[in-house]
mmCIF file of C-alpha atoms and ligand atoms in Angstrom:
data_model
loop_
_atom_site.group_PDB
_atom_site.id
_atom_site.type_symbol
_atom_site.label_atom_id
_atom_site.label_comp_id
_atom_site.label_asym_id
_atom_site.label_seq_id
_atom_site.Cartn_x
_atom_site.Cartn_y
_atom_site.Cartn_z
ATOM 1 C CA MET A 1 204.000 159.521 -168.477
ATOM 2 C CA ASN A 2 205.746 156.505 -166.978
ATOM 3 C CA VAL A 3 203.929 154.456 -164.349
ATOM 4 C CA GLY A 4 205.779 151.870 -162.239
ATOM 5 C CA ILE A 5 203.820 149.058 -160.613
ATOM 6 C CA VAL A 6 205.102 146.919 -157.761
ATOM 7 C CA GLY A 7 203.627 143.475 -158.457
ATOM 8 C CA GLY A 8 203.001 142.034 -161.914
ATOM 9 C CA GLY A 9 199.774 140.048 -161.547
ATOM 10 C CA GLN A 10 196.415 140.475 -163.233
ATOM 11 C CA LEU A 11 195.680 143.778 -161.496
ATOM 12 C CA ALA A 12 198.881 145.309 -162.890
ATOM 13 C CA ARG A 13 198.018 143.811 -166.281
ATOM 14 C CA MET A 14 194.550 145.393 -166.294
ATOM 15 C CA LEU A 15 195.980 148.717 -165.084
ATOM 16 C CA ALA A 16 198.379 148.734 -168.043
ATOM 17 C CA LEU A 17 195.633 147.790 -170.502
ATOM 18 C CA ALA A 18 193.517 150.685 -169.168
ATOM 19 C CA GLY A 19 196.467 153.068 -169.284
ATOM 20 C CA TYR A 20 197.692 152.704 -172.875
ATOM 21 C CA PRO A 21 194.806 154.716 -174.371
ATOM 22 C CA LEU A 22 195.806 157.531 -171.970
ATOM 23 C CA ASN A 23 199.305 157.504 -173.495
ATOM 24 C CA LEU A 24 200.909 155.982 -170.392
ATOM 25 C CA ARG A 25 203.825 153.520 -170.311
ATOM 26 C CA PHE A 26 204.313 150.799 -167.714
ATOM 27 C CA GLN A 27 207.058 148.847 -165.986
ATOM 28 C CA VAL A 28 206.163 146.180 -163.445
ATOM 29 C CA LEU A 29 208.410 144.772 -160.724
ATOM 30 C CA ASP A 30 207.858 141.109 -159.898
ATOM 31 C CA PRO A 31 210.088 138.203 -158.838
ATOM 32 C CA ALA A 32 208.350 135.726 -161.195
ATOM 33 C CA ALA A 33 209.677 135.353 -164.748
ATOM 34 C CA ASP A 34 206.140 134.554 -165.938
ATOM 35 C CA ALA A 35 204.349 137.390 -164.082
ATOM 36 C CA CYS A 36 201.302 137.887 -166.321
ATOM 37 C CA ALA A 37 201.569 141.703 -166.509
ATOM 38 C CA GLY A 38 204.955 141.063 -168.164
ATOM 39 C CA GLN A 39 203.031 140.066 -171.316
ATOM 40 C CA VAL A 40 201.735 143.618 -171.726
ATOM 41 C CA ALA A 41 204.376 145.755 -169.967
ATOM 42 C CA THR A 42 208.122 145.750 -169.358
ATOM 43 C CA LEU A 43 208.930 143.294 -166.577
ATOM 44 C CA LEU A 44 211.663 144.170 -164.088
ATOM 45 C CA ARG A 45 212.504 140.905 -162.426
ATOM 46 C CA GLY A 46 213.446 141.173 -158.793
ATOM 47 C CA ASP A 47 212.317 140.716 -155.221
ATOM 48 C CA TYR A 48 210.223 143.489 -153.781
ATOM 49 C CA ASP A 49 212.975 144.526 -151.433
ATOM 50 C CA THR A 50 215.921 144.379 -153.876
ATOM 51 C CA GLU A 51 217.311 147.910 -153.585
ATOM 52 C CA ALA A 52 218.782 148.058 -157.082
ATOM 53 C CA ARG A 53 215.478 147.071 -158.672
ATOM 54 C CA LEU A 54 213.452 149.544 -156.608
ATOM 55 C CA GLU A 55 215.894 152.284 -157.619
ATOM 56 C CA GLN A 56 215.612 151.317 -161.270
ATOM 57 C CA LEU A 57 211.812 151.520 -161.090
ATOM 58 C CA ALA A 58 211.898 154.821 -159.173
ATOM 59 C CA GLU A 59 214.303 156.378 -161.680
ATOM 60 C CA TRP A 60 212.211 155.435 -164.693
ATOM 61 C CA ALA A 61 208.735 156.155 -163.317
ATOM 62 C CA GLU A 62 207.004 159.451 -162.634
ATOM 63 C CA VAL A 63 204.650 157.708 -160.221
ATOM 64 C CA VAL A 64 204.761 154.256 -158.612
ATOM 65 C CA THR A 65 201.735 152.248 -157.507
ATOM 66 C CA PHE A 66 201.013 148.686 -156.297
ATOM 67 C CA ASP A 67 199.013 145.699 -157.458
ATOM 68 C CA PHE A 68 198.947 144.090 -154.006
ATOM 69 C CA GLU A 69 198.995 145.441 -150.473
ATOM 70 C CA ASN A 70 201.610 143.174 -148.925
ATOM 71 C CA VAL A 71 204.561 145.082 -150.316
ATOM 72 C CA PRO A 72 207.255 145.174 -147.593
ATOM 73 C CA ALA A 73 206.888 148.476 -145.698
ATOM 74 C CA THR A 74 210.627 149.117 -146.116
ATOM 75 C CA ALA A 75 210.300 148.869 -149.920
ATOM 76 C CA ALA A 76 207.356 151.290 -150.014
ATOM 77 C CA LEU A 77 209.271 153.790 -147.864
ATOM 78 C CA ALA A 78 212.464 153.400 -149.946
ATOM 79 C CA LEU A 79 210.429 154.140 -153.093
ATOM 80 C CA GLU A 80 208.766 157.135 -151.472
ATOM 81 C CA ARG A 81 212.164 158.752 -150.874
ATOM 82 C CA GLN A 82 212.836 158.745 -154.626
ATOM 83 C CA VAL A 83 209.528 159.029 -156.444
ATOM 84 C CA VAL A 84 205.854 159.894 -155.991
ATOM 85 C CA VAL A 85 204.122 156.791 -154.538
ATOM 86 C CA TYR A 86 200.346 156.316 -154.423
ATOM 87 C CA PRO A 87 198.367 155.040 -152.551
ATOM 88 C CA PRO A 88 200.335 156.469 -149.612
ATOM 89 C CA PRO A 89 202.534 153.810 -147.924
ATOM 90 C CA GLY A 90 200.793 154.684 -144.626
ATOM 91 C CA ALA A 91 197.527 153.285 -146.048
ATOM 92 C CA LEU A 92 199.347 150.122 -147.105
ATOM 93 C CA ALA A 93 200.782 149.685 -143.601
ATOM 94 C CA VAL A 94 197.288 149.905 -142.049
ATOM 95 C CA ALA A 95 195.792 147.462 -144.551
ATOM 96 C CA GLN A 96 198.600 144.925 -144.013
ATOM 97 C CA ASP A 97 197.530 144.240 -140.447
ATOM 98 C CA ARG A 98 193.940 143.211 -139.676
ATOM 99 C CA VAL A 99 194.212 144.668 -136.176
ATOM 100 C CA SER A 100 195.398 148.147 -137.294
ATOM 101 C CA GLU A 101 192.734 148.076 -139.976
ATOM 102 C CA LYS A 102 189.894 147.242 -137.583
ATOM 103 C CA THR A 103 191.228 149.709 -135.001
ATOM 104 C CA LEU A 104 191.103 152.469 -137.639
ATOM 105 C CA PHE A 105 187.546 151.448 -138.567
ATOM 106 C CA TRP A 106 186.545 151.814 -134.914
ATOM 107 C CA GLU A 107 188.237 155.202 -134.586
ATOM 108 C CA LEU A 108 186.260 156.435 -137.583
ATOM 109 C CA GLY A 109 182.948 155.074 -136.280
ATOM 110 C CA ILE A 110 182.794 152.299 -138.881
ATOM 111 C CA PRO A 111 181.244 149.174 -137.290
ATOM 112 C CA THR A 112 183.265 145.917 -137.288
ATOM 113 C CA SER A 113 182.837 142.495 -135.705
ATOM 114 C CA THR A 114 184.073 142.160 -132.114
ATOM 115 C CA PHE A 115 187.769 141.270 -132.199
ATOM 116 C CA ALA A 116 190.765 140.492 -129.983
ATOM 117 C CA THR A 117 194.478 140.120 -130.673
ATOM 118 C CA VAL A 118 195.970 136.682 -130.005
ATOM 119 C CA SER A 119 199.621 135.713 -129.627
ATOM 120 C CA SER A 120 199.448 132.625 -127.376
ATOM 121 C CA LEU A 121 197.104 129.720 -126.635
ATOM 122 C CA GLU A 122 196.244 131.341 -123.275
ATOM 123 C CA GLU A 123 195.351 134.592 -125.027
ATOM 124 C CA LEU A 124 193.236 132.644 -127.507
ATOM 125 C CA ARG A 125 191.307 130.997 -124.624
ATOM 126 C CA GLY A 126 190.695 134.442 -123.083
ATOM 127 C CA ALA A 127 189.708 135.893 -126.472
ATOM 128 C CA VAL A 128 187.175 133.094 -127.013
ATOM 129 C CA ILE A 129 185.445 134.090 -123.754
ATOM 130 C CA ARG A 130 185.322 137.796 -124.722
ATOM 131 C CA VAL A 131 184.490 137.423 -128.420
ATOM 132 C CA GLU A 132 182.252 134.328 -127.919
ATOM 133 C CA LEU A 133 181.776 131.431 -130.328
ATOM 134 C CA PRO A 134 181.291 131.027 -133.205
ATOM 135 C CA ALA A 135 184.350 133.046 -134.161
ATOM 136 C CA VAL A 136 186.971 133.221 -136.895
ATOM 137 C CA LEU A 137 190.686 132.958 -136.117
ATOM 138 C CA LYS A 138 192.822 134.693 -138.761
ATOM 139 C CA THR A 139 196.457 135.572 -139.258
ATOM 140 C CA ARG A 140 196.897 139.334 -138.762
ATOM 141 C CA ARG A 141 199.103 139.589 -141.846
ATOM 142 C CA LEU A 142 199.399 138.053 -145.308
ATOM 143 C CA GLY A 143 195.953 136.445 -145.415
ATOM 144 C CA TYR A 144 194.045 136.534 -148.690
ATOM 145 C CA ASP A 145 191.214 134.635 -150.350
ATOM 146 C CA GLY A 146 190.314 133.017 -147.025
ATOM 147 C CA LYS A 147 193.841 131.621 -146.514
ATOM 148 C CA GLY A 148 195.143 131.591 -142.935
ATOM 149 C CA GLN A 149 191.669 131.317 -141.378
ATOM 150 C CA ARG A 150 189.837 128.811 -139.150
ATOM 151 C CA ILE A 151 186.250 128.952 -137.952
ATOM 152 C CA LEU A 152 185.825 128.059 -134.267
ATOM 153 C CA ARG A 153 182.352 126.721 -133.577
ATOM 154 C CA ALA A 154 182.875 124.801 -130.309
ATOM 155 C CA PRO A 155 185.460 124.880 -127.470
ATOM 156 C CA GLU A 156 187.117 121.714 -128.854
ATOM 157 C CA ASP A 157 188.006 123.654 -132.055
ATOM 158 C CA VAL A 158 190.295 126.011 -130.125
ATOM 159 C CA GLU A 159 193.423 123.872 -129.814
ATOM 160 C CA PRO A 160 193.439 122.462 -133.382
ATOM 161 C CA ALA A 161 192.987 125.999 -134.752
ATOM 162 C CA TRP A 162 195.878 127.214 -132.619
ATOM 163 C CA ARG A 163 198.038 124.308 -133.816
ATOM 164 C CA ALA A 164 197.172 125.153 -137.454
ATOM 165 C CA LEU A 165 197.752 128.911 -137.277
ATOM 166 C CA GLY A 166 199.696 129.683 -134.073
ATOM 167 C CA GLY A 167 203.276 130.970 -134.160
ATOM 168 C CA VAL A 168 202.381 134.206 -135.962
ATOM 169 C CA PRO A 169 200.295 137.131 -134.622
ATOM 170 C CA LEU A 170 196.572 136.333 -134.897
ATOM 171 C CA ILE A 171 193.200 138.026 -134.560
ATOM 172 C CA LEU A 172 190.000 136.411 -133.295
ATOM 173 C CA GLU A 173 186.833 137.934 -134.753
ATOM 174 C CA SER A 174 183.226 137.134 -133.954
ATOM 175 C CA PHE A 175 181.567 135.183 -136.765
ATOM 176 C CA VAL A 176 179.066 137.438 -138.535
ATOM 177 C CA PRO A 177 175.939 135.551 -139.702
ATOM 178 C CA PHE A 178 175.579 137.967 -142.612
ATOM 179 C CA GLU A 179 172.616 138.356 -144.964
ATOM 180 C CA ARG A 180 174.945 139.270 -147.796
ATOM 181 C CA GLU A 181 178.381 140.667 -148.600
ATOM 182 C CA VAL A 182 178.929 143.953 -150.422
ATOM 183 C CA SER A 183 181.845 146.187 -151.316
ATOM 184 C CA VAL A 184 182.407 149.859 -151.935
ATOM 185 C CA LEU A 185 184.910 151.074 -154.512
ATOM 186 C CA ALA A 186 185.981 154.672 -154.085
ATOM 187 C CA ALA A 187 188.592 156.853 -155.739
ATOM 188 C CA ARG A 188 190.328 159.986 -154.495
ATOM 189 C CA SER A 189 192.524 162.112 -156.707
ATOM 190 C CA ARG A 190 195.605 164.133 -155.801
ATOM 191 C CA ASP A 191 193.500 167.298 -155.478
ATOM 192 C CA GLY A 192 191.095 165.631 -153.030
ATOM 193 C CA ALA A 193 188.269 165.050 -155.546
ATOM 194 C CA THR A 194 186.360 161.833 -154.816
ATOM 195 C CA ALA A 195 184.190 159.424 -156.797
ATOM 196 C CA PHE A 196 182.176 156.413 -155.619
ATOM 197 C CA TYR A 197 180.993 153.413 -157.634
ATOM 198 C CA PRO A 198 177.570 151.848 -157.180
ATOM 199 C CA LEU A 199 177.447 149.301 -154.360
ATOM 200 C CA VAL A 200 178.580 145.789 -155.399
ATOM 201 C CA GLU A 201 177.124 142.523 -154.065
ATOM 202 C CA ASN A 202 179.682 139.705 -153.658
ATOM 203 C CA HIS A 203 179.388 135.944 -153.334
ATOM 204 C CA HIS A 204 182.332 133.913 -152.000
ATOM 205 C CA ARG A 205 182.905 130.156 -151.915
ATOM 206 C CA ASP A 206 185.716 128.729 -149.774
ATOM 207 C CA GLY A 207 186.890 132.280 -149.045
ATOM 208 C CA ILE A 208 187.343 133.140 -152.761
ATOM 209 C CA LEU A 209 185.190 135.680 -154.584
ATOM 210 C CA ARG A 210 183.148 133.900 -157.260
ATOM 211 C CA LEU A 211 180.435 136.314 -158.347
ATOM 212 C CA SER A 212 179.913 140.078 -158.092
ATOM 213 C CA ARG A 213 176.775 141.910 -159.163
ATOM 214 C CA ALA A 214 176.334 145.648 -159.568
ATOM 215 C CA PRO A 215 174.596 147.921 -158.983
ATOM 216 C CA CYS A 216 173.260 146.389 -155.759
ATOM 217 C CA PRO A 217 170.030 148.390 -155.472
ATOM 218 C CA VAL A 218 169.905 149.272 -151.755
ATOM 219 C CA PRO A 219 170.201 153.087 -151.601
ATOM 220 C CA GLU A 220 170.439 153.301 -147.769
ATOM 221 C CA LEU A 221 173.340 150.838 -147.710
ATOM 222 C CA GLU A 222 175.046 152.639 -150.563
ATOM 223 C CA ARG A 223 174.838 155.985 -148.727
ATOM 224 C CA GLU A 224 176.213 154.364 -145.553
ATOM 225 C CA GLY A 225 179.045 152.660 -147.501
ATOM 226 C CA TRP A 226 180.019 155.846 -149.328
ATOM 227 C CA ASP A 227 180.020 157.749 -146.041
ATOM 228 C CA TYR A 228 182.402 155.188 -144.452
ATOM 229 C CA ALA A 229 184.603 155.222 -147.556
ATOM 230 C CA ARG A 230 184.777 159.017 -147.450
ATOM 231 C CA ARG A 231 185.932 158.908 -143.798
ATOM 232 C CA LEU A 232 188.739 156.476 -144.703
ATOM 233 C CA LEU A 233 189.850 158.396 -147.808
ATOM 234 C CA THR A 234 190.102 161.619 -145.800
ATOM 235 C CA ARG A 235 191.846 160.139 -142.745
ATOM 236 C CA LEU A 236 194.418 158.269 -144.857
ATOM 237 C CA ASN A 237 194.943 161.274 -147.160
ATOM 238 C CA TYR A 238 194.357 158.620 -149.767
ATOM 239 C CA VAL A 239 195.135 158.847 -153.472
ATOM 240 C CA GLY A 240 194.010 156.060 -155.815
ATOM 241 C CA LEU A 241 191.291 153.442 -155.688
ATOM 242 C CA LEU A 242 190.244 152.011 -152.314
ATOM 243 C CA ALA A 243 187.994 148.968 -151.870
ATOM 244 C CA ILE A 244 186.159 148.182 -148.634
ATOM 245 C CA GLU A 245 184.419 144.852 -148.034
ATOM 246 C CA PHE A 246 181.392 144.724 -145.753
ATOM 247 C CA PHE A 247 179.000 142.177 -144.304
ATOM 248 C CA VAL A 248 175.330 143.181 -144.257
ATOM 249 C CA LYS A 249 173.575 142.160 -141.036
ATOM 250 C CA ASP A 250 170.166 143.387 -139.898
ATOM 251 C CA GLY A 251 170.268 145.776 -142.835
ATOM 252 C CA ARG A 252 173.437 147.558 -141.617
ATOM 253 C CA LEU A 253 177.062 147.443 -142.770
ATOM 254 C CA ILE A 254 179.838 145.755 -140.779
ATOM 255 C CA ALA A 255 183.306 146.381 -142.240
ATOM 256 C CA ASN A 256 185.418 143.273 -142.832
ATOM 257 C CA GLU A 257 188.520 144.615 -144.542
ATOM 258 C CA MET A 258 189.869 147.148 -146.991
ATOM 259 C CA ALA A 259 192.225 146.864 -149.954
ATOM 260 C CA PRO A 260 194.343 149.895 -150.905
ATOM 261 C CA ARG A 261 194.277 149.048 -154.624
ATOM 262 C CA VAL A 262 192.015 148.114 -157.487
ATOM 263 C CA HIS A 263 189.884 145.164 -156.434
ATOM 264 C CA ASN A 264 188.438 141.942 -157.826
ATOM 265 C CA SER A 265 184.905 143.129 -156.957
ATOM 266 C CA GLY A 266 185.472 146.108 -159.287
ATOM 267 C CA HIS A 267 186.363 144.185 -162.456
ATOM 268 C CA TRP A 268 182.789 144.621 -163.752
ATOM 269 C CA THR A 269 183.523 148.347 -164.166
ATOM 270 C CA ILE A 270 185.586 147.659 -167.335
ATOM 271 C CA GLU A 271 182.391 147.157 -169.327
ATOM 272 C CA GLY A 272 179.791 148.025 -166.700
ATOM 273 C CA ALA A 273 180.719 151.592 -165.722
ATOM 274 C CA GLU A 274 181.475 154.739 -167.691
ATOM 275 C CA THR A 275 185.053 154.711 -166.361
ATOM 276 C CA SER A 276 186.696 151.522 -165.114
ATOM 277 C CA GLN A 277 188.266 151.241 -161.655
ATOM 278 C CA PHE A 278 191.627 150.750 -163.415
ATOM 279 C CA GLU A 279 191.368 153.974 -165.402
ATOM 280 C CA ASN A 280 190.142 155.921 -162.375
ATOM 281 C CA HIS A 281 193.015 154.596 -160.248
ATOM 282 C CA LEU A 282 195.459 155.848 -162.895
ATOM 283 C CA ARG A 283 193.650 159.181 -163.252
ATOM 284 C CA ALA A 284 193.745 159.592 -159.443
ATOM 285 C CA ILE A 285 197.469 158.854 -158.994
ATOM 286 C CA LEU A 286 198.398 161.073 -161.949
ATOM 287 C CA GLY A 287 196.263 163.983 -160.701
ATOM 288 C CA LEU A 288 193.952 163.837 -163.733
ATOM 289 C CA PRO A 289 190.209 164.540 -163.446
ATOM 290 C CA LEU A 290 188.301 161.442 -162.274
ATOM 291 C CA GLY A 291 185.863 159.853 -164.719
ATOM 292 C CA SER A 292 182.178 159.131 -164.168
ATOM 293 C CA THR A 293 181.535 156.056 -162.020
ATOM 294 C CA LYS A 294 177.988 155.658 -163.318
ATOM 295 C CA ALA A 295 176.883 152.090 -164.071
ATOM 296 C CA ILE A 296 175.831 151.236 -167.623
ATOM 297 C CA GLY A 297 172.837 149.020 -166.991
ATOM 298 C CA HIS A 298 173.415 145.894 -164.882
ATOM 299 C CA SER A 299 176.582 143.814 -164.601
ATOM 300 C CA ALA A 300 177.786 140.546 -163.163
ATOM 301 C CA MET A 301 181.394 139.363 -162.895
ATOM 302 C CA LEU A 302 182.342 135.701 -162.589
ATOM 303 C CA ASN A 303 185.839 134.647 -161.597
ATOM 304 C CA CYS A 304 187.441 131.801 -163.524
ATOM 305 C CA ILE A 305 189.302 129.772 -160.902
ATOM 306 C CA GLY A 306 191.809 127.070 -161.854
ATOM 307 C CA GLU A 307 191.141 127.083 -165.598
ATOM 308 C CA LEU A 308 189.390 129.100 -168.282
ATOM 309 C CA PRO A 309 185.977 128.010 -169.594
ATOM 310 C CA ASP A 310 185.395 127.318 -173.268
ATOM 311 C CA LEU A 311 185.738 130.700 -174.996
ATOM 312 C CA ALA A 312 183.141 130.073 -177.707
ATOM 313 C CA ALA A 313 180.555 128.961 -175.113
ATOM 314 C CA VAL A 314 181.146 132.137 -173.056
ATOM 315 C CA LEU A 315 180.974 134.458 -176.048
ATOM 316 C CA ALA A 316 177.774 132.776 -177.255
ATOM 317 C CA VAL A 317 175.995 134.397 -174.296
ATOM 318 C CA PRO A 318 174.810 137.868 -175.358
ATOM 319 C CA GLY A 319 176.531 140.608 -173.329
ATOM 320 C CA ALA A 320 179.359 138.343 -172.074
ATOM 321 C CA HIS A 321 182.974 139.571 -172.188
ATOM 322 C CA CYS A 322 186.005 137.422 -171.467
ATOM 323 C CA HIS A 323 189.199 138.550 -169.715
ATOM 324 C CA ALA A 324 191.966 135.935 -169.684
ATOM 325 C CA TYR A 325 194.981 136.865 -167.571
ATOM 326 C CA GLY A 326 197.612 134.926 -169.536
ATOM 327 C CA LYS A 327 198.291 132.582 -166.599
ATOM 328 C CA SER A 328 198.775 128.833 -166.812
ATOM 329 C CA PRO A 329 195.980 126.765 -165.225
ATOM 330 C CA ARG A 330 196.453 125.742 -161.595
ATOM 331 C CA SER A 331 193.967 124.659 -158.944
ATOM 332 C CA GLY A 332 192.646 127.617 -156.933
ATOM 333 C CA ARG A 333 194.355 130.220 -159.147
ATOM 334 C CA LYS A 334 192.454 133.216 -160.566
ATOM 335 C CA VAL A 335 193.125 132.826 -164.303
ATOM 336 C CA GLY A 336 190.489 135.142 -165.737
ATOM 337 C CA HIS A 337 187.041 136.605 -165.343
ATOM 338 C CA ILE A 338 183.856 137.028 -167.338
ATOM 339 C CA THR A 339 181.723 140.141 -167.240
ATOM 340 C CA LEU A 340 178.104 139.983 -168.279
ATOM 341 C CA ARG A 341 176.390 143.286 -169.016
ATOM 342 C CA ALA A 342 172.692 143.729 -169.699
ATOM 343 C CA ASP A 343 170.143 146.522 -169.829
ATOM 344 C CA GLU A 344 167.581 144.614 -167.737
ATOM 345 C CA THR A 345 167.977 142.415 -164.651
ATOM 346 C CA GLU A 346 165.941 139.635 -166.322
ATOM 347 C CA THR A 347 168.420 139.435 -169.218
ATOM 348 C CA LEU A 348 171.291 139.446 -166.728
ATOM 349 C CA ALA A 349 169.743 136.530 -164.789
ATOM 350 C CA ALA A 350 169.146 134.571 -168.021
ATOM 351 C CA GLY A 351 172.778 135.076 -169.076
ATOM 352 C CA LEU A 352 174.050 134.096 -165.625
ATOM 353 C CA GLN A 353 172.097 130.839 -165.787
ATOM 354 C CA ARG A 354 174.112 129.950 -168.873
ATOM 355 C CA LEU A 355 177.468 131.261 -167.638
ATOM 356 C CA LEU A 356 177.566 129.867 -164.076
ATOM 357 C CA PRO A 357 177.789 126.187 -165.182
ATOM 358 C CA LEU A 358 180.700 127.138 -167.487
ATOM 359 C CA VAL A 359 182.712 128.215 -164.434
ATOM 360 C CA GLY A 360 181.666 125.174 -162.409
ATOM 361 C CA PHE A 361 178.605 126.369 -160.493
ATOM 362 C CA SER A 362 174.932 125.603 -160.403
ATOM 363 C CA PRO A 363 172.807 128.766 -160.836
ATOM 364 C CA ASP A 364 170.653 127.719 -157.822
ATOM 365 C CA GLY A 365 173.572 128.242 -155.433
ATOM 366 C CA PHE A 366 173.699 131.936 -156.325
ATOM 367 C CA GLY A 367 169.986 132.676 -156.260
ATOM 368 C CA VAL A 368 169.629 132.971 -160.040
ATOM 369 C CA GLY A 369 168.203 129.493 -160.668
HETATM 370 P P1 AMP B 1 188.648 137.754 -145.605
HETATM 371 O O1 AMP B 1 189.945 137.097 -145.943
HETATM 372 O O2 AMP B 1 188.637 138.424 -144.284
HETATM 373 O O3 AMP B 1 188.166 138.657 -146.717
HETATM 374 O O4 AMP B 1 187.549 136.575 -145.551
HETATM 375 C C1 AMP B 1 187.161 135.857 -146.708
HETATM 376 C C2 AMP B 1 185.679 135.491 -146.585
HETATM 377 O O5 AMP B 1 185.469 134.638 -145.432
HETATM 378 C C3 AMP B 1 184.739 136.672 -146.361
HETATM 379 O O6 AMP B 1 184.417 137.325 -147.564
HETATM 380 C C4 AMP B 1 183.554 135.968 -145.717
HETATM 381 O O7 AMP B 1 182.766 135.293 -146.690
HETATM 382 C C5 AMP B 1 184.220 134.950 -144.808
HETATM 383 N N1 AMP B 1 184.478 135.576 -143.479
HETATM 384 C C6 AMP B 1 185.604 136.176 -143.080
HETATM 385 N N2 AMP B 1 185.498 136.679 -141.832
HETATM 386 C C7 AMP B 1 184.254 136.374 -141.409
HETATM 387 C C8 AMP B 1 183.514 136.637 -140.195
HETATM 388 N N3 AMP B 1 184.066 137.292 -139.171
HETATM 389 N N4 AMP B 1 182.235 136.199 -140.133
HETATM 390 C C9 AMP B 1 181.674 135.521 -141.185
HETATM 391 N N5 AMP B 1 182.310 135.244 -142.339
HETATM 392 C C10 AMP B 1 183.585 135.672 -142.458
#
């Protein structure tokens, strides 16, 4: 079977690596000559809205999927006219706009922070009164890894934030003083079968995910998260892997955002679950039976940002696995990740104490000191 992927980054690369044992072939569409999935799959070079390239991909592939959600809506619809496309472009459209996303959460009874749309300085002043400070001003579209965001703590922060972000549609959200951040990874197949991974706990720094740990042993939260995920999968008639990020406050979930694709907080599943998120995404979009999402012991995933750590030092830690993405080093860039798997939480903590300094962090900052 031929699978086309729009976007040729590390997610496409890991999808291809998971798909070869299933006898799948891959082509990825990306404008960059050095797109890292191009090292393991055929690279079609072209912009995401170049008609000829989309047609080429659609002709070759039996199913087309995405490695990022900001694919132009017109491109997703053009593909859908020629080939089976999953996740459904409708889900992509919702996830591309923070306001549509939060509105859908509300419709489905999934709690979110208080929010207001903002398109002028006057509207921002009004929104600040309704939402109350502290609050977070974000671009509605194209934000990722904390980019396009400003925290407003006092009235004098309003104008500078507007000057920094204004000019594009914005959303003002109340700042959530969360106890922790978690995510739910869920898969739905073409026949409607669903599967849910154990709850993941996530730690960000400067808006970028640094550390994920799974399973996060809070059964009530897991049940709540799976219930919310099920509502979204059903409403969106979803096919593929869906990730939803939540804040935990007063022991309850508050949805932050969703990603209609495989997700950074699910990378631990390659070694840490019976079936990885990448394989289950492929199984789902091809209409194959979903694999078990059961965790194998305890896992932690550390992102390598900017540059890769010393390989020998990483591999000297028992249970550590390295995933380099084949990208050149650059400040702020995700160039790889490390997964640590262990049978006991104590062994996991001991391994993390050795691994965290290798990716530039003190263990104390992540509560494993
Ligand atoms: P996002 O781009 O929405 O995923 O935000 C990136 C990170 O910024 C989140 O994972 C949080 O750590 C933080 N953040 C975003 N929105 C809020 C909020 N409303 N309240 C508190 N922290 C937030």
